[in-house]
Coordinates of C-alpha atoms and ligand atoms in Angstrom, one line a residue:
M9 CA 21.1 1.9 15.5
A10 CA 21.9 5.2 13.5
E11 CA 23.3 8.6 15.8
F12 CA 23.0 11.4 14.2
N13 CA 24.8 14.4 15.1
A14 CA 22.7 17.9 14.4
P15 CA 24.2 19.2 10.9
A16 CA 26.2 22.0 10.9
N17 CA 26.1 22.5 7.4
E18 CA 24.4 21.7 4.5
A19 CA 26.6 18.5 3.1
E20 CA 25.9 17.5 6.7
F21 CA 22.3 17.7 6.5
D22 CA 22.6 15.8 3.4
K23 CA 24.4 12.9 4.6
N24 CA 22.3 12.7 7.9
F25 CA 19.0 12.4 5.5
A26 CA 20.9 10.4 2.7
Q27 CA 17.9 9.4 -0.2
L28 CA 16.5 6.0 0.8
K29 CA 16.3 5.3 -2.5
P30 CA 19.3 6.9 -4.3
H31 CA 19.9 6.9 -8.5
M32 CA 20.7 4.1 -10.0
T33 CA 23.8 3.7 -12.7
K34 CA 23.5 2.4 -15.9
T35 CA 24.6 -0.6 -15.0
Q36 CA 22.9 -0.7 -12.0
A37 CA 19.8 -0.6 -13.9
Y38 CA 20.4 -3.0 -16.5
L39 CA 21.3 -6.1 -13.8
E40 CA 18.4 -5.2 -11.8
S41 CA 16.1 -5.4 -15.1
S42 CA 17.5 -8.4 -16.1
R43 CA 15.7 -9.6 -13.0
C44 CA 11.8 -9.2 -14.2
L45 CA 10.2 -12.6 -14.9
F46 CA 7.8 -10.0 -17.2
C47 CA 4.8 -12.1 -15.6
Y48 CA 1.9 -12.9 -17.5
D49 CA -0.9 -10.9 -15.7
A50 CA 1.5 -9.1 -13.5
P51 CA 0.4 -9.0 -10.0
C52 CA 2.9 -5.7 -10.1
I53 CA 0.7 -3.4 -12.1
K54 CA -2.4 -4.7 -10.2
A55 CA -0.5 -3.1 -7.2
C56 CA 0.0 0.2 -8.7
P57 CA -2.7 2.8 -7.7
T58 CA -1.5 4.2 -11.7
A59 CA -1.5 0.6 -13.1
I60 CA 1.8 1.5 -14.7
D61 CA 2.4 -1.2 -17.2
I62 CA 5.6 -2.1 -15.1
P63 CA 7.0 -5.3 -16.8
L64 CA 6.4 -3.2 -20.1
F65 CA 8.8 -0.2 -18.8
I66 CA 11.4 -2.5 -17.1
R67 CA 12.0 -4.8 -20.5
Q68 CA 12.3 -1.0 -22.3
I69 CA 14.9 -0.1 -19.8
H70 CA 16.8 -3.3 -20.3
S71 CA 17.0 -3.3 -24.0
G72 CA 18.4 0.6 -23.9
N73 CA 15.0 2.4 -25.0
V74 CA 14.9 4.5 -21.8
N75 CA 13.2 7.2 -23.1
G76 CA 10.3 4.6 -24.2
A77 CA 10.3 3.6 -20.7
A78 CA 9.6 7.3 -19.3
K79 CA 6.8 7.3 -21.8
T80 CA 5.3 4.3 -20.9
I81 CA 5.6 5.5 -17.0
Y82 CA 4.4 9.2 -17.8
E83 CA 1.4 7.9 -19.7
S84 CA 0.0 6.3 -16.8
N85 CA 1.2 8.6 -14.1
Y86 CA 2.3 12.1 -14.4
L87 CA 4.4 12.2 -11.1
G88 CA 6.0 9.2 -12.1
N89 CA 9.7 10.1 -11.2
T90 CA 8.2 11.5 -7.5
C91 CA 6.6 8.4 -7.4
G92 CA 9.8 5.9 -7.9
K93 CA 11.1 7.8 -4.5
V94 CA 8.3 8.2 -2.6
C95 CA 5.7 5.6 -3.2
P96 CA 5.4 3.1 0.1
T97 CA 6.4 0.0 -2.7
E98 CA 7.0 -2.0 0.3
V99 CA 2.8 -2.1 0.1
L100 CA 2.0 -1.2 -3.5
C101 CA 4.3 -2.7 -6.7
E102 CA 7.0 -4.4 -4.9
G103 CA 4.8 -6.0 -2.3
A104 CA 3.0 -7.7 -5.2
C105 CA 6.4 -8.6 -6.7
V106 CA 6.4 -12.7 -7.2
F107 CA 9.7 -12.7 -5.9
V108 CA 8.3 -11.7 -2.5
E109 CA 6.3 -15.0 -2.3
A110 CA 9.7 -16.3 -3.1
N111 CA 11.3 -15.3 -0.2
E112 CA 13.7 -13.8 -2.7
K113 CA 14.4 -9.8 -2.4
P114 CA 11.5 -8.1 -4.9
L115 CA 12.5 -6.3 -7.6
E116 CA 13.5 -2.7 -7.3
I117 CA 10.9 -1.0 -9.3
G118 CA 10.7 2.3 -7.3
R119 CA 14.1 2.8 -8.3
L120 CA 13.6 1.6 -12.1
Q121 CA 11.0 4.1 -12.5
T122 CA 13.1 7.2 -11.3
Y123 CA 16.4 5.8 -13.1
A124 CA 13.7 6.1 -16.4
T125 CA 12.4 9.2 -16.1
Q126 CA 15.3 10.9 -14.2
Q127 CA 17.2 10.2 -17.8
V128 CA 14.1 12.5 -19.7
L129 CA 14.0 15.3 -16.8
A130 CA 17.7 15.8 -16.5
N131 CA 17.6 16.0 -20.4
D132 CA 14.0 17.7 -21.0
K133 CA 13.0 15.6 -23.3
D134 CA 9.7 15.7 -25.3
L135 CA 7.4 13.2 -24.9
F136 CA 4.2 14.2 -25.6
T137 CA 2.3 16.2 -28.8
L138 CA -0.2 18.4 -27.6
P139 CA -3.4 19.0 -29.8
E140 CA -4.2 22.7 -30.4
T141 CA -6.5 24.3 -27.2
G142 CA -9.9 24.4 -28.0
K143 CA -12.6 26.5 -27.1
N144 CA -13.2 24.8 -23.1
K145 CA -11.2 26.0 -20.2
V146 CA -10.6 24.5 -17.0
A147 CA -9.7 26.3 -13.6
I148 CA -7.8 24.1 -10.6
I149 CA -7.3 25.1 -7.5
G150 CA -4.1 23.7 -5.5
A151 CA -0.9 22.6 -7.2
G152 CA -0.3 19.1 -5.8
P153 CA -0.2 16.3 -7.3
A154 CA -4.1 16.0 -8.2
G155 CA -4.0 19.0 -9.0
L156 CA -1.0 18.8 -11.7
A157 CA -2.2 15.2 -12.8
C158 CA -5.7 16.4 -13.5
A159 CA -3.8 19.5 -15.6
C160 CA -1.6 17.5 -17.8
E161 CA -4.6 15.2 -18.9
L162 CA -6.6 18.1 -20.0
R163 CA -4.2 20.0 -21.7
L164 CA -3.5 16.5 -23.3
H165 CA -7.2 16.8 -24.8
G166 CA -6.7 20.3 -26.0
V167 CA -8.4 22.0 -22.9
A168 CA -7.0 25.1 -21.7
V169 CA -5.5 25.0 -17.8
D170 CA -5.3 28.0 -15.4
I171 CA -4.0 26.5 -11.7
Y172 CA -4.3 28.9 -8.7
E173 CA -2.2 28.1 -6.1
A174 CA -1.6 29.1 -2.9
K175 CA 2.4 28.6 -2.6
T176 CA 5.4 30.2 -4.3
K177 CA 6.0 26.8 -5.8
A178 CA 4.1 24.1 -7.1
S179 CA 4.2 20.1 -6.0
G180 CA 1.9 20.2 -2.7
L181 CA 2.9 18.0 0.1
I182 CA 5.6 16.7 -1.8
S183 CA 8.1 19.5 -1.1
H184 CA 6.6 20.0 2.4
G185 CA 5.6 17.2 3.6
V186 CA 7.3 14.1 2.5
A187 CA 10.4 12.9 4.1
P188 CA 13.7 14.5 3.1
Y189 CA 15.1 10.9 3.3
K190 CA 12.6 10.2 0.3
I191 CA 13.2 13.3 -2.2
Q192 CA 14.2 16.6 -2.5
N193 CA 12.6 19.9 -3.2
E194 CA 15.3 20.2 -6.2
E195 CA 13.8 17.2 -7.7
A196 CA 10.5 17.5 -6.9
W197 CA 10.3 20.8 -8.2
G198 CA 12.4 19.2 -11.2
E199 CA 9.0 17.3 -12.2
T200 CA 6.6 19.9 -11.3
D201 CA 8.4 22.8 -13.4
Y202 CA 9.1 19.9 -16.3
L203 CA 5.2 19.2 -16.3
E204 CA 4.4 23.2 -16.1
R205 CA 6.5 23.3 -19.5
K206 CA 6.1 20.7 -21.1
F207 CA 2.2 20.8 -20.8
G208 CA 1.5 24.2 -20.8
F209 CA -0.4 25.0 -18.2
R210 CA -0.2 28.2 -16.6
I211 CA -0.1 28.4 -12.3
F212 CA -1.0 31.6 -10.6
Y213 CA 1.2 31.0 -8.0
G214 CA 0.9 33.1 -4.3
H215 CA -3.1 32.7 -5.5
P216 CA -5.2 31.3 -2.6
V217 CA -8.3 30.9 -3.9
T218 CA -10.5 32.0 0.0
E219 CA -13.0 34.1 -1.0
V220 CA -16.6 33.5 -2.5
T221 CA -15.8 36.4 -5.2
Q222 CA -12.8 34.0 -6.2
T223 CA -14.8 31.2 -6.7
K224 CA -17.7 33.4 -8.1
Y225 CA -15.2 34.5 -10.9
L226 CA -14.1 30.8 -11.1
E227 CA -17.3 29.8 -11.9
D228 CA -18.3 32.9 -14.4
N229 CA -15.0 32.0 -16.6
Y230 CA -14.4 28.7 -16.5
D231 CA -16.4 25.6 -17.7
A232 CA -15.3 23.3 -15.0
V233 CA -13.3 23.8 -11.6
F234 CA -11.3 21.3 -10.0
I235 CA -10.6 21.5 -6.4
G236 CA -7.2 19.8 -5.4
T237 CA -6.2 21.6 -2.5
G238 CA -5.3 18.4 -0.2
L239 CA -5.7 18.9 3.7
G240 CA -4.9 22.3 5.4
K241 CA -2.8 22.4 8.8
T242 CA -2.4 19.9 11.9
S243 CA -5.8 19.9 14.1
Q244 CA -5.9 20.8 17.1
M245 CA -5.9 18.1 20.1
G246 CA -8.5 20.2 22.5
I247 CA -5.8 20.3 25.4
P248 CA -4.5 22.5 27.7
G249 CA -1.0 23.9 27.2
E250 CA -1.4 23.6 23.1
H251 CA -1.0 27.2 23.0
L252 CA 2.7 27.0 24.4
Q253 CA 6.0 28.0 22.5
N254 CA 7.9 24.7 21.3
V255 CA 4.6 22.9 20.6
F256 CA 4.4 22.3 16.7
G257 CA 2.1 20.5 14.2
A258 CA 4.0 18.4 12.5
V259 CA 3.0 19.3 9.0
E260 CA 4.2 22.8 9.4
L261 CA 7.2 21.7 11.2
I262 CA 8.5 19.3 8.4
E263 CA 7.9 22.2 6.0
K264 CA 10.2 24.2 8.2
L265 CA 12.7 21.8 8.2
R266 CA 12.4 21.3 4.3
D267 CA 12.7 24.9 3.6
Q268 CA 15.4 25.6 6.3
K269 CA 17.8 22.4 6.5
N270 CA 20.5 22.7 9.1
K271 CA 19.8 26.2 10.0
L272 CA 16.7 24.8 12.1
H273 CA 17.9 23.4 15.7
F274 CA 16.1 20.9 17.0
P275 CA 16.9 20.5 20.9
G276 CA 17.5 18.0 23.6
N277 CA 13.9 15.9 23.7
V278 CA 11.5 15.8 21.4
I279 CA 7.9 14.1 21.9
V280 CA 6.0 12.9 19.1
L281 CA 2.7 12.5 19.3
G282 CA 0.8 10.2 17.1
G283 CA 0.6 6.9 15.8
G284 CA 0.7 7.4 11.9
N285 CA 3.0 7.8 9.4
T286 CA 3.2 11.3 9.5
A287 CA 4.3 10.7 13.3
M288 CA 6.8 7.9 12.1
D289 CA 8.6 11.0 9.9
A290 CA 8.2 13.4 12.3
A291 CA 10.3 11.4 14.9
S292 CA 13.0 9.9 12.3
E293 CA 13.5 13.9 11.0
A294 CA 13.7 14.5 14.4
A295 CA 16.4 12.2 15.4
R296 CA 18.4 13.0 11.8
M297 CA 18.4 16.5 12.9
G298 CA 20.2 15.4 16.1
A299 CA 17.6 15.4 18.8
K300 CA 18.9 14.0 21.9
E301 CA 16.0 11.6 22.6
V302 CA 12.7 11.1 20.7
T303 CA 9.9 9.7 22.4
L304 CA 6.7 8.6 20.0
V305 CA 3.7 8.3 22.4
Y306 CA 0.4 6.9 20.9
R307 CA -3.3 6.5 22.9
R308 CA -3.8 3.2 21.5
S309 CA -1.4 0.0 21.1
K310 CA 1.1 -0.7 18.5
N311 CA -0.9 -3.5 16.6
E312 CA -3.5 0.0 16.1
M313 CA -1.0 2.1 14.7
G314 CA -1.9 3.7 11.0
A315 CA 1.6 3.3 10.5
Y316 CA 2.9 1.2 8.1
E317 CA 5.3 -1.5 10.1
F318 CA 8.7 -0.2 7.5
E319 CA 7.9 3.3 8.6
Y320 CA 8.0 2.4 12.7
D321 CA 10.8 0.0 11.8
L322 CA 12.5 3.0 9.9
A323 CA 12.4 5.4 13.1
K324 CA 13.7 2.8 15.5
S325 CA 16.6 2.0 13.7
V326 CA 17.3 5.4 14.0
G327 CA 17.2 5.6 18.0
V328 CA 13.4 6.5 18.1
K329 CA 11.7 5.0 20.8
A330 CA 7.9 4.4 21.5
I331 CA 5.4 4.4 24.1
F332 CA 1.7 3.1 23.3
N333 CA -1.3 3.2 25.5
A334 CA -0.7 6.7 27.1
A335 CA -2.8 9.7 26.5
P336 CA -1.6 13.5 26.2
V337 CA -3.7 15.1 29.3
E338 CA -2.2 18.6 28.9
I339 CA 1.4 20.5 28.2
L340 CA 3.0 21.5 31.4
G341 CA 5.1 24.8 30.9
D342 CA 4.5 29.2 31.5
E343 CA 5.9 30.0 28.1
K344 CA 7.3 27.4 27.1
A345 CA 6.5 23.9 26.5
K346 CA 8.7 21.8 29.5
G347 CA 6.9 18.1 29.1
I348 CA 3.6 16.5 28.8
K349 CA 0.9 15.0 31.5
F350 CA -0.1 11.4 30.1
I351 CA -2.7 9.0 31.5
R352 CA -2.4 5.5 30.3
T353 CA -5.1 4.2 28.8
K354 CA -6.6 0.8 27.7
E355 CA -9.4 -0.2 24.8
V356 CA -12.8 -1.0 25.6
Q357 CA -15.3 -2.1 22.4
G358 CA -12.8 -0.2 20.4
K359 CA -12.8 2.8 22.3
V360 CA -9.9 4.6 24.5
E361 CA -10.8 5.0 27.7
P362 CA -8.4 6.7 30.5
I363 CA -6.9 4.0 33.4
A364 CA -7.6 6.6 36.2
G365 CA -4.8 7.2 38.8
T366 CA -2.0 6.3 35.9
E367 CA -1.2 9.6 35.4
F368 CA 2.4 10.3 34.6
V369 CA 4.9 13.3 33.2
L370 CA 7.5 13.0 30.6
D371 CA 9.7 16.0 30.5
C372 CA 10.5 17.7 27.0
D373 CA 11.9 20.4 25.0
W374 CA 9.4 20.5 22.4
V375 CA 5.8 18.7 21.5
V376 CA 5.4 17.7 17.9
K377 CA 1.6 16.9 17.3
A378 CA 0.8 14.5 14.2
T379 CA -3.0 14.4 15.1
G380 CA -4.0 14.6 11.8
Q381 CA -4.9 17.2 9.1
E382 CA -7.8 19.8 9.0
K383 CA -10.3 20.2 5.9
H384 CA -10.7 23.1 3.9
R385 CA -14.3 23.6 5.2
N386 CA -13.9 27.6 4.8
L387 CA -13.0 27.2 1.5
F388 CA -15.8 24.0 0.6
S389 CA -18.5 26.8 2.4
L390 CA -18.0 29.2 -0.4
I391 CA -19.0 27.1 -3.4
Q392 CA -22.9 26.3 -3.5
G393 CA -24.1 22.4 -4.0
L394 CA -20.7 21.4 -2.4
H395 CA -21.2 18.0 -0.1
T396 CA -19.0 16.8 2.5
D397 CA -19.3 13.6 4.9
A398 CA -19.3 13.9 8.7
A399 CA -15.3 13.9 8.5
G400 CA -15.0 17.0 5.7
K401 CA -14.3 15.2 3.1
L402 CA -15.4 16.1 0.1
L403 CA -18.2 13.9 -1.4
V404 CA -17.5 13.1 -5.1
D405 CA -19.3 10.5 -7.9
A406 CA -17.0 7.2 -7.6
A407 CA -16.5 7.5 -11.4
S408 CA -16.3 11.2 -12.5
Y409 CA -15.1 12.5 -9.5
R410 CA -17.8 15.0 -10.1
C411 CA -19.1 17.0 -6.8
M412 CA -23.1 16.5 -6.5
A413 CA -24.3 18.6 -9.5
T414 CA -22.3 21.4 -9.6
K415 CA -19.3 22.1 -12.6
Y416 CA -16.7 21.3 -9.5
F417 CA -14.6 18.1 -9.2
A418 CA -12.6 17.1 -6.6
G419 CA -9.6 14.3 -6.4
G420 CA -6.6 14.0 -4.0
D421 CA -6.7 14.1 -0.1
A422 CA -9.5 16.7 -0.5
V423 CA -12.0 13.9 -1.0
S424 CA -9.8 10.6 0.2
G425 CA -8.7 12.3 3.3
G426 CA -5.2 11.2 3.0
Q427 CA -3.5 8.7 1.3
E428 CA -0.5 8.7 -0.8
V429 CA 0.7 10.7 -3.9
V430 CA 0.4 8.3 -6.3
N431 CA -3.3 7.9 -5.4
A432 CA -3.6 11.9 -5.8
A433 CA -1.9 11.3 -9.3
A434 CA -4.4 8.5 -9.9
E435 CA -7.4 10.1 -8.8
G436 CA -6.7 13.6 -10.5
K437 CA -6.2 12.2 -14.0
Q438 CA -9.6 10.2 -13.5
A439 CA -11.2 12.9 -12.3
A440 CA -9.7 14.7 -16.0
F441 CA -11.8 12.1 -17.6
G442 CA -15.1 12.6 -15.8
I443 CA -14.1 16.5 -16.6
L444 CA -13.8 15.8 -20.5
T445 CA -17.4 13.8 -20.7
F446 CA -18.9 17.0 -18.8
L447 CA -17.6 19.2 -21.6
N448 CA -18.6 17.1 -24.0
K449 CA -21.9 16.8 -23.0
E450 CA -22.0 21.0 -22.0
Ligands
FAD525 C1 3.9 14.6 6.4 C2 3.7 13.8 5.4 C3 4.4 13.2 4.8 C4 3.8 11.8 3.6 N1 4.8 10.9 3.0 C5 4.3 10.6 2.4 C6 5.1 9.7 1.3 O1 6.3 9.1 1.9 N2 4.4 8.9 0.1 C7 3.6 9.1 -0.1 O2 3.4 8.8 -1.7 N3 2.9 9.9 0.2 C8 3.1 10.6 1.4 N4 2.2 11.4 2.0 C9 0.8 11.9 1.1 C10 1.1 12.9 -0.3 O3 2.0 13.7 0.3 C11 -0.3 13.4 -0.4 O4 -1.1 12.4 -0.5 C12 -0.2 14.0 -1.5 O5 0.5 14.8 -1.8 C13 -1.7 14.7 -2.0 O6 -2.1 15.3 -2.7 P1 -2.8 16.3 -3.2 O7 -2.7 17.0 -4.6 O8 -4.2 16.1 -2.8 O9 -3.3 17.4 -2.3 P2 -1.4 18.7 -1.7 O10 -0.4 17.6 -1.9 O11 -1.8 19.0 -0.5 O12 -1.3 19.4 -2.7 C14 -2.7 20.7 -2.0 C15 -2.3 22.1 -3.0 O13 -3.2 22.7 -3.2 C16 -3.0 24.4 -2.5 N5 -3.9 24.6 -1.9 C17 -4.4 24.2 -0.8 N6 -5.5 25.4 -0.5 C18 -5.6 26.1 -1.2 C19 -6.2 27.1 -1.8 N7 -7.4 27.5 -1.2 N8 -6.1 28.1 -2.7 C20 -4.9 27.7 -3.8 N9 -4.1 26.9 -3.3 C21 -5.0 25.9 -2.3 C22 -1.4 23.9 -1.2 O14 -0.6 25.2 -1.3 C23 -1.0 22.6 -2.2 O15 0.2 22.8 -3.1 C24 2.4 12.8 3.0 C25 1.9 13.2 3.9 C26 2.4 13.9 4.8 C27 1.6 15.1 5.7
SF4_526 S1 3.8 4.9 -8.9 FE1 4.9 3.9 -7.3 S2 2.9 2.0 -6.8 FE2 3.0 2.6 -9.1 S3 4.6 1.6 -10.1 FE3 5.7 3.6 -9.1 S4 6.3 2.9 -7.5 FE4 4.9 1.4 -7.7

């Protein structure tokens, strides 16, 4: 079990958050690519949401055609470098590798992918030739993976694209949600800056779309609009004490951590509430920041956690403890959170039920809520004709990603309710084809 001291400077921070998938050297890439069996009907391709021709790019790396490999990757996935580092490959491409069935180590597809794309990013290579811009203009709200992928594909078809982004940098949750031991901001922005330069779309930074005059402007001045706004801030749990100091939403805290690094000080005991991947990330990150004790508390059983097993293993490997079947009742404290009162739970026909008389208190210095993210209901309510499901996810046509008979299209977390970067990249690209068909008909 690894133990971490609070990082005193950026070098110590980087050591505590050492990359899970470090870059390969040329020799490592050559040797690893030699293991590929170039399967006919390769299962890894089917397991990749962007259907990258994995055997082809691995063969290109092996024969020294690294730019060709990167082009193969980017033709399918515009976030190719990022995905090589952050994809849950254990349950996607690498999990499907034929070596797994033979109890052998699967090919390191993610690292090979990043190896090829890194060379292109570092050398600022041109991979695509863009056609002249035609008469059509599309607006995109949000420069996360979905919005960026949509923009790249549209530009490749001669459509002018303007992206309106609330923050001062592109990349969405890649740079303010994903754990820093998977990708650092500089690497994430290295790829998004490259895409912005090479595909020639405009991004208006610091430009949140929040008012009806803005959506009206987009409708009047663009031929179609793509919504790639992802999810909002951490949801409220609706229990007393949530307003206290030292109670944080996981996404907000991770964003702060990625921004402030060693300057953010984690205290003694941290309780993380939740059982999904965000909870695992927040707990692992608190442990790597030198918190004395990190305890995950989940209201259901271990088997019902939404988190991948390997993410839970990673949290345990850095000393995170877990308590299952306990639900928070109240966060205790006057100004600051000092502890949480829990009650034991059982599951009856899939529903969580408290067990009377089983309350207990855990002391803590910080509470981190990883209990889901809100939907952008305010933005959606400004746009006539948009429909959402009961959970607030945007409803779209499954093939074109068009929002019910409007000039709006949408993809990524705003539609799925929260998946992975690779899914958002796939959907943004797919929506671009939906938009192209729509523009041609119009
Ligand atoms: C804590 C955490 C860890 C994660 N870890 C991983 C991981 O390890 N691997 C992985 O593959 N996936 C991970 N994910 C999921 C992944 O980050 C998302 O699925 C993906 O980023 C979704 O892309 P998106 O483009 O739909 O939305 P986002 O990435 O959320 O991007 C939306 C963009 O829209 C902007 N925006 C929002 N509202 C407005 C508005 N009104 N006007 C203008 N701009 C707006 C936002 O600022 C943002 O830039 C993680 C998610 C979280 C929360
Ligand atoms: S994009 Fe992700 S899932 Fe697809 S091949 Fe690359 S690492 Fe695997």
